Amino acid sequence: MSISSFHLFFFHLLLLLLLKATANGSYTNAVEKEHVVGSIGAIVDLDSRIGKEEKIAMEMAMRDFNVKTNQSFHLLILNSQKDPVYAAFAAKDLIETQKVEAILGPQTWEETEMVANIGSQAQIPILSLAESSPQWASERWPFLVQTAPSQHKQMKAIAAMVQAWEWHQVTVIYEDTGSSTAGIVMPHLYDAFREADVEIINLVALPPFDSSSLAEKLEMIKLGQCRVIVVDLSFPLATRLFEKAKEMEMMAKDYVWITTAAFSNLVDSINGTSISSMQGIIGVQSHFPINGELHKDFHKRFRAKFTLEYPEEDSSEPSIYAVQANDAVWTVCSAMSQNNNARRQKLLDTILHSKFNGLGGEIQFIDKKFAPGNTFRIINVLGKSYRSLGFWSESGDGIGFSRNLDERASYNPSMKSLKGVIWPENNHTFGGYAIDLFKETVRTLPYYLAYEFIPIDGKYDALVQRIHNKTLHAVVGDVTIVSSRLQYAEFTHPYTEPGLVMVVPVRSQAGSKAWLFMKPFTKAMWGLTVAVTLYDGFVVWLIERNHCSELKGSVLNQSTTLIWLSFSTLFSLQAEKLHSSLSRMAMVVWLFVALVITQTYTANLTSILTVQRLEPTFTDIGSLQRSNAMIGYCKGSYLEKYLVQVLKFNPNNIKFYSSSEDYAQALRSKEVEAIFLDVPIAKIFTAKYCKEFTAAGPTYKSGGFGFVFPKGSPLVPDMNKALLNLSECGKLRELENKMLTTQNCEEMESEEDYSSISVTSYWVLFTLTGFTSTLALAVYGVHLYSKLEKPIFGNKIIWRVMSAVIAHWRLKKKWFCRKVSDIESPTSIVP
């Protein structure tokens, strides 16, 4: 063996040993069973955010599959450290030593190329997680399968954004890696811009690991004329680029920064310090449908496991890479369970014929590639996170931009249909309740106070500590007065209503729809209406019976006729069939009352059917905790500790959001069941979305919002006095009302406006008809008795009762008349 060959062999041996030493113990992290059915290997970059997410997702998926199917598959994960050579030796070790039947990963095409070569030689399926691969890859390596959807169409989305704003020239910054030079990404970008009539006037290549040339490259762009910059860089390199651009004042007005999914997909994981350098960026983000409870359960367990294993990470939110890794494990495990001990070619065929609904949507392969992504979310980095502007899609439903993706979505080539973009440093006009109040407060001070507003992003605690560090003189905003912050700074008196409330969606209050027709009247009203109707019908039947043969007959016949006569009067007078003036009198009055009642019933039923009556989905935190529901709060605030330590929520059930749009979207999609907000924020939110959400439950005490100054600042007493003056003169209330009226949403209808109608509203009408019918009955009875006729209706019992009543009435009349005559002619008294 020659010296050079010996050196090469020694280098390979040393590299393999180093690879095993740096594998991060991933062999022992896999699911272990006494009886192993099959082994699956995975190669990921455990030093990157994507690799960490993929590792957690793969382990979760393997455990879930084994539990659900009672299988015993084994997962072996090795760290590639984003080095193609490490990835190649890892693949060789997994195939020859660990005897795996399939390999998942890696993430980059440079690593995939090396692993695919080794896997195809050994006829081991390689399920690549790289977002793109060249067209010829599957022909050269027949056992290579792309399990991540191709992101080529995102280039069309970016070109559509540039075209929508009528820009005709762009600068493109890309990462100088194999995937660019191998013709995977750049040709698609060129084609998309050419179709949109946009010229790429400057191509700037950046090496992946060298940051020393960033300033030089950015200076060259700064000296040029084009201010529209498209960035296609990996997440770490893009982060360094934007931090350097911020230093060079290029994240400012007149600059437009557009990022591809390589960066945008991981925006959730950016810390507060870094994201402050990226304000105003717009980006394209891969979109996948959220699969209800399945995604909710995955999300909760992922956050718990990720936080436990990687506590140094600022965010535990899973990205699309975790979802894709989860689906890749399910794909290969499902295929292996169907082909136990089968030939490797048959395993590959089974994988390629997979078709099921995974966490990221339908799993299906076309020409050994996952179906390409055709829908992308457009985001705008703002504040401590980002806001969703809408979507760009190229599908059967339409092509273009849309605000949403439901069946009502309309597609437009213009971005004007989306939410407004806030460009870098273009929002120098500061406004809002806190800003306006601060300005008014300073105006009332007895001396002139000069100040300058500077937008600062980050956690609220960090802002207060900057007061302590003397890097800021004051903080104006929605900063809550919390005891832990008082050691660093001093607050003014709270200028808002203190408290914390729970905001939940509203739902229809209509309970049993089958009995909805009973709602217009109360039970007492229904009962009295039926009773009076029967009574009036009885009076008419009794008076008219002697004149109509239809009202005679058996007891059953007369009973049914009486009921029919009672309720038929509700709809017609039937005056031509009545022979007695007494029955006509009773009938006319009752028909008038019935007309009023039926019209009122119709009007009230119509209002119930047409006016939406809503109630909160949850009314207290107890029901949230018992159902193990997910809840949300404002990112960077004190609420996370409060929700866990005071309200006793499970920390794994808590998610953070950054804007009212994010709150609304999370509640609509049932990603969370409730959002906890400070009272002022809750008022604005419920005013804006008053038809969808409402505050529910009690108000939990908190310190309220206050202006922040250094400890011992002489401004604090003067500001407190000025705030008190504004409160006493009504200016505080005026500003609050102005803040709420800017939210364009009508108030929800009050429950009391549509209550059931009770007897108290109609007692006069019921008294009138009852008196009229009773009078008709009494006159009819007296008339019969005066003729001394036998009862014409043949009911002796009723006749005897009426005779006794009339006789008693006559005796009373005679006694009354005698008493009156005694009073009129008194007997003289002899002494």
CSV table of N, CA, C and O in Angstrom, one decimal, residues 17 44 55 268 278 315 343 360 560 769 804:
chain,number,residue,atom,x,y,z
A,17,LEU,N,-14.8,7.5,12.5
A,17,LEU,CA,-14.8,7.6,13.9
A,17,LEU,C,-15.3,8.9,14.5
A,17,LEU,O,-16.0,8.9,15.5
A,44,VAL,N,-29.4,14.0,9.3
A,44,VAL,CA,-29.9,15.3,9.4
A,44,VAL,C,-28.7,16.2,10.0
A,44,VAL,O,-27.8,15.6,10.7
A,55,LYS,N,-35.4,15.9,13.7
A,55,LYS,CA,-35.1,14.9,14.6
A,55,LYS,C,-36.3,14.6,15.6
A,55,LYS,O,-36.7,13.5,15.8
A,268,ASP,N,-40.6,32.0,12.5
A,268,ASP,CA,-41.1,31.8,13.8
A,268,ASP,C,-40.0,31.6,14.9
A,268,ASP,O,-40.2,31.8,16.1
A,278,MET,N,-35.0,43.1,10.7
A,278,MET,CA,-35.7,42.6,9.5
A,278,MET,C,-37.1,43.2,9.3
A,278,MET,O,-37.9,42.7,8.6
A,315,SER,N,-37.7,29.7,20.4
A,315,SER,CA,-39.1,29.3,20.0
A,315,SER,C,-39.2,27.8,19.8
A,315,SER,O,-38.2,27.1,19.3
A,343,ARG,N,-38.1,-7.8,-1.3
A,343,ARG,CA,-37.0,-7.3,-2.0
A,343,ARG,C,-37.0,-5.7,-1.9
A,343,ARG,O,-38.0,-5.1,-1.8
A,360,GLY,N,-49.2,17.0,6.6
A,360,GLY,CA,-49.0,18.1,5.7
A,360,GLY,C,-50.0,18.0,4.5
A,360,GLY,O,-49.8,18.8,3.5
A,560,THR,N,-115.2,18.2,19.8
A,560,THR,CA,-114.3,18.5,18.6
A,560,THR,C,-114.8,19.7,17.9
A,560,THR,O,-114.0,20.5,17.4
A,769,THR,N,-111.3,40.9,25.9
A,769,THR,CA,-112.1,39.8,25.3
A,769,THR,C,-112.7,38.9,26.3
A,769,THR,O,-113.8,38.4,26.1
A,804,ALA,N,-129.0,28.0,39.3
A,804,ALA,CA,-128.7,28.4,40.7
A,804,ALA,C,-127.9,29.8,40.7
A,804,ALA,O,-128.2,30.6,41.6
